[in-house]
């Protein structure tokens, strides 16, 4: 068992920013990366709206720089998955991975949320090259293009309307014969001359060449007829699922499974904080996640400082936060 001050669960912008702050505060910090080092943004080819990169940056390069910055201050990275947490007895908390077990005075949860996928051929291959789950992030790249938006709820119509700022034409593809979005959003979308609608239809495959999307295979659910359609991009808005199953019964969650926090980034368990999309179901931006990771780290630093002042923190052997080699 390794005894540390802070365990950060998740390695997206929220977790990496939190690690920079806690490690720089000279608190022994372990980041358990999960199965995608850098989180969702590490799968994005072009990031054009993260401050400090006027020429843009790739997702992997951005998160690699953040990781290196955290390591410069002494953060340790465990390239593994969390399998179990025990918050019931209070601080110090137990966090287990496949290969290690940690006893941490504080935990910061930044494990994020995952966009629901179509699970069709081409979706993974062309992610970041025409397939996107973020209009704010990627809309700029589709100026003057013909694109598809998949979904029929509020998010799909909000993003379709936003995308008309850039695209020449936006077609909303929905599997039902009517939309689920609010009447107000439907009215706005129907009145927008750039938006068209394709009902009772799903995408069976996403196709491309030269590493970019060029078309899709559509299937009508009522007739089962398939058609090929050219398009420059596919934006998917069929919902998100917070990666919170690990914390069921251990942290308070809202009806959709997002972790509930207060204004101090604290969860229902004192000493356990959260930042990023594990609690944020609105903004879903790398920069807001980074800011929330910073806030969670500052609150954890403050909480640990108060406990230290009360004589509630044990001294740690520096060797216990030894480097864990990457696989």
XYZ file of C-alpha atoms in Angstrom:
327
model
C 0.000 0.000 0.000
C 1.261 3.459 -0.895
C 0.473 6.320 1.478
C 0.013 9.690 -0.256
C -1.596 13.034 0.355
C -3.691 13.192 -2.832
C -4.986 10.651 -5.316
C -6.475 12.074 -8.514
C -8.771 9.730 -10.404
C -8.700 10.672 -14.090
C -6.144 12.293 -16.381
C -8.068 14.700 -18.599
C -7.588 18.478 -18.395
C -9.301 18.590 -14.982
C -7.118 15.866 -13.472
C -3.895 17.121 -15.026
C -4.531 20.682 -13.850
C -5.378 19.451 -10.361
C -2.114 17.489 -10.325
C -0.105 20.570 -11.302
C -1.567 22.475 -8.365
C -1.374 19.803 -5.667
C 2.120 18.689 -6.666
C 3.331 22.296 -6.820
C 1.953 22.711 -3.287
C 4.408 19.948 -2.324
C 1.679 17.425 -1.606
C 2.552 13.888 -2.682
C 0.211 13.305 -5.624
C -0.661 10.216 -7.623
C -2.724 10.491 -10.814
C -4.485 7.274 -11.824
C -4.866 7.810 -15.538
C -7.611 5.402 -16.566
C -7.638 3.772 -19.992
C -7.253 7.041 -21.936
C -4.331 9.146 -20.771
C -5.390 12.746 -21.289
C -9.107 11.988 -21.426
C -11.368 12.646 -24.395
C -9.415 15.618 -25.673
C -6.398 13.369 -26.241
C -8.375 11.770 -29.073
C -8.965 15.144 -30.763
C -6.713 15.878 -33.699
C -6.985 19.678 -33.658
C -7.619 21.868 -30.614
C -8.022 25.449 -31.722
C -9.642 27.137 -28.706
C -7.402 26.330 -25.744
C -5.777 29.590 -24.528
C -2.047 29.956 -25.086
C -1.859 28.147 -28.425
C -2.522 30.775 -31.117
C -1.607 28.344 -33.898
C -3.660 25.526 -32.382
C -2.417 22.286 -30.861
C -3.251 18.601 -31.123
C -5.109 16.995 -28.248
C -2.302 14.518 -27.495
C 0.310 17.282 -27.507
C -1.767 19.472 -25.183
C -2.322 16.752 -22.609
C 1.270 15.531 -22.892
C 2.481 19.042 -22.041
C 0.119 19.198 -19.067
C 1.291 15.795 -17.857
C 4.953 16.832 -18.169
C 4.223 19.993 -16.210
C 2.627 17.998 -13.397
C 5.567 15.589 -13.379
C 7.997 18.513 -13.156
C 6.459 19.359 -9.799
C 6.636 15.752 -8.625
C 3.266 14.223 -9.520
C 3.405 10.469 -10.050
C 1.337 8.779 -12.780
C -0.133 5.320 -12.403
C -1.194 4.067 -15.845
C -3.981 1.882 -14.560
C -7.709 1.746 -13.841
C -9.335 2.270 -10.454
C -11.181 -0.888 -9.461
C -12.481 0.059 -6.008
C -12.742 2.999 -3.635
C -13.574 3.061 0.074
C -14.780 6.401 1.376
C -16.952 5.034 4.183
C -14.420 5.464 7.007
C -13.373 8.975 6.024
C -9.838 10.228 5.465
C -7.474 8.574 4.741
C -9.336 6.954 1.844
C -8.538 3.664 0.154
C -8.220 3.589 -3.633
C -7.375 0.359 -5.458
C -6.174 -0.243 -8.996
C -5.303 -3.539 -10.657
C -1.706 -3.169 -9.528
C -1.643 -0.899 -6.483
C -3.521 0.187 -3.417
C -3.352 3.738 -2.089
C -4.193 5.306 1.235
C -4.831 8.967 0.432
C -5.648 11.854 2.738
C -7.693 13.454 -0.041
C -9.151 12.331 -3.364
C -10.013 14.431 -6.407
C -12.407 12.770 -8.863
C -11.957 13.952 -12.463
C -12.969 10.833 -14.323
C -15.292 12.693 -16.716
C -18.195 11.572 -18.866
C -18.340 9.675 -22.132
C -20.373 10.713 -25.169
C -22.733 8.056 -26.417
C -21.563 6.614 -29.693
C -23.299 5.305 -32.753
C -21.045 2.228 -32.758
C -20.945 2.062 -36.534
C -18.038 1.404 -38.919
C -15.881 4.479 -39.463
C -16.907 6.288 -36.273
C -13.689 5.568 -34.405
C -11.479 5.755 -37.484
C -12.622 9.282 -38.355
C -12.918 10.707 -34.842
C -11.252 14.109 -34.973
C -11.229 13.940 -38.768
C -14.847 14.725 -39.469
C -16.576 12.920 -36.609
C -17.107 15.109 -33.556
C -19.092 15.357 -30.335
C -18.395 19.066 -29.787
C -19.694 21.836 -32.030
C -17.982 24.561 -30.008
C -14.644 22.770 -30.348
C -14.806 21.827 -34.010
C -17.412 23.935 -35.782
C -14.814 26.411 -37.042
C -13.195 23.678 -39.142
C -16.412 23.209 -41.147
C -16.801 26.657 -42.645
C -18.815 26.459 -45.844
C -19.287 22.675 -45.492
C -22.262 20.331 -45.633
C -22.560 18.443 -42.340
C -24.885 16.128 -40.437
C -26.027 16.383 -36.828
C -27.279 13.158 -35.221
C -29.912 13.437 -32.496
C -33.289 14.965 -31.765
C -33.034 16.450 -28.278
C -32.153 19.890 -26.970
C -28.404 19.365 -27.330
C -28.693 18.273 -30.943
C -30.762 21.310 -31.947
C -28.687 23.754 -29.913
C -25.542 22.512 -31.597
C -27.159 22.399 -35.041
C -28.156 26.053 -34.677
C -24.643 26.929 -33.512
C -23.070 25.080 -36.432
C -24.992 27.205 -38.951
C -22.551 29.995 -38.045
C -19.960 28.021 -40.002
C -21.522 25.352 -42.203
C -23.335 25.996 -45.467
C -25.902 23.315 -44.655
C -26.739 21.326 -41.521
C -28.993 18.269 -41.751
C -30.384 16.848 -38.513
C -30.670 13.059 -38.673
C -33.125 11.612 -36.145
C -34.238 8.035 -35.652
C -37.819 8.970 -34.720
C -40.560 10.730 -36.645
C -40.583 13.737 -34.329
C -38.023 15.652 -32.294
C -37.675 15.487 -28.514
C -36.272 19.010 -28.149
C -38.190 21.851 -26.538
C -40.768 23.693 -28.627
C -38.703 26.893 -28.455
C -35.631 25.178 -29.899
C -37.677 23.445 -32.563
C -39.162 26.780 -33.619
C -35.693 28.310 -33.943
C -34.343 25.330 -35.868
C -37.323 25.088 -38.240
C -37.007 28.786 -39.077
C -33.293 28.548 -39.865
C -32.858 28.244 -43.653
C -29.563 26.374 -43.264
C -31.103 23.494 -41.280
C -32.876 20.499 -42.847
C -34.312 17.394 -41.174
C -34.156 13.699 -41.965
C -36.546 11.637 -39.830
C -36.874 7.883 -39.187
C -33.246 7.533 -40.215
C -30.003 6.224 -38.739
C -26.400 6.182 -39.904
C -25.151 2.664 -40.598
C -21.587 3.612 -41.582
C -19.308 6.619 -41.831
C -17.027 6.657 -44.849
C -14.025 8.671 -45.885
C -10.767 8.915 -47.728
C -7.451 10.678 -47.161
C -8.197 10.533 -43.419
C -11.338 12.662 -43.598
C -15.079 12.017 -43.709
C -16.606 12.103 -47.184
C -19.985 10.421 -46.708
C -22.316 8.142 -44.771
C -24.632 5.209 -45.340
C -28.152 6.098 -44.203
C -30.962 3.639 -43.430
C -34.639 4.452 -43.164
C -36.077 2.611 -40.169
C -39.571 2.330 -41.674
C -38.631 1.030 -45.117
C -35.194 -0.428 -44.314
C -33.930 1.203 -47.512
C -30.312 2.379 -47.503
C -28.839 5.357 -49.340
C -25.384 6.847 -49.682
C -24.966 10.525 -48.894
C -21.988 12.815 -49.243
C -21.089 14.907 -46.214
C -18.057 16.682 -44.806
C -18.713 15.945 -41.163
C -20.845 14.088 -38.623
C -21.629 15.668 -35.249
C -23.136 13.229 -32.749
C -25.372 14.490 -29.931
C -27.274 11.534 -28.534
C -26.300 12.039 -24.909
C -23.501 11.599 -22.397
C -22.948 9.090 -19.606
C -20.907 10.188 -16.578
C -18.213 7.669 -15.663
C -19.574 7.446 -12.148
C -20.528 3.800 -11.705
C -17.453 3.311 -9.514
C -18.942 5.706 -6.963
C -22.450 4.289 -6.727
C -23.595 4.396 -3.109
C -20.376 6.152 -2.109
C -20.918 9.695 -3.393
C -24.169 11.591 -3.829
C -25.242 11.721 -7.462
C -27.963 13.455 -9.409
C -30.668 11.611 -11.358
C -28.455 11.332 -14.460
C -25.507 9.931 -12.498
C -23.428 13.109 -12.266
C -21.593 13.585 -8.969
C -23.106 16.329 -6.836
C -20.715 18.997 -5.528
C -21.109 22.215 -3.556
C -19.644 25.633 -4.353
C -16.338 24.510 -2.825
C -16.003 21.572 -5.264
C -16.635 19.183 -2.369
C -18.646 16.006 -2.839
C -20.912 14.503 -0.198
C -17.804 13.024 1.478
C -15.528 15.566 3.207
C -12.053 15.363 1.693
C -13.287 14.041 -1.655
C -13.522 16.727 -4.335
C -14.558 16.651 -7.991
C -13.922 18.645 -11.147
C -14.718 18.404 -14.850
C -17.429 16.466 -16.601
C -17.979 14.003 -13.776
C -20.199 16.758 -12.354
C -20.457 19.279 -15.209
C -23.187 18.367 -17.685
C -23.365 21.794 -19.284
C -20.078 23.260 -20.551
C -18.037 20.204 -21.608
C -14.960 22.217 -22.605
C -11.313 21.430 -21.909
C -10.726 24.907 -20.521
C -13.693 24.784 -18.124
C -12.618 21.311 -16.999
C -9.103 22.633 -16.369
C -10.512 25.521 -14.350
C -12.662 23.182 -12.298
C -9.666 20.905 -11.728
C -7.757 23.927 -10.447
C -10.626 24.846 -8.115
C -10.920 21.284 -6.788
C -7.170 21.172 -6.159
C -7.186 24.498 -4.319
C -10.028 23.293 -2.117
C -8.201 20.035 -1.419
C -5.029 21.955 -0.544
C -7.018 24.176 1.809
C -8.812 21.196 3.395
C -5.554 19.342 3.977
C -3.992 22.486 5.430
C -6.798 22.796 7.950
C -6.391 19.161 8.975
C -2.662 19.621 9.309
C -3.272 22.584 11.582
C -5.498 20.381 13.710
C -2.831 17.694 13.934
C -4.896 15.204 11.908
C -2.337 14.423 9.179
C 0.350 11.818 9.626
C 3.868 12.530 8.435
C 4.620 10.717 5.184
C 7.776 8.929 4.151
C 8.795 10.574 0.880
C 9.808 7.190 -0.519
C 6.198 6.035 -0.403
C 5.320 8.217 -3.399
C 7.909 6.448 -5.532
C 7.749 6.667 -9.306
C 5.472 4.119 -10.919
C 6.892 3.238 -14.348
C 4.686 3.446 -17.401
C 3.817 0.074 -18.984
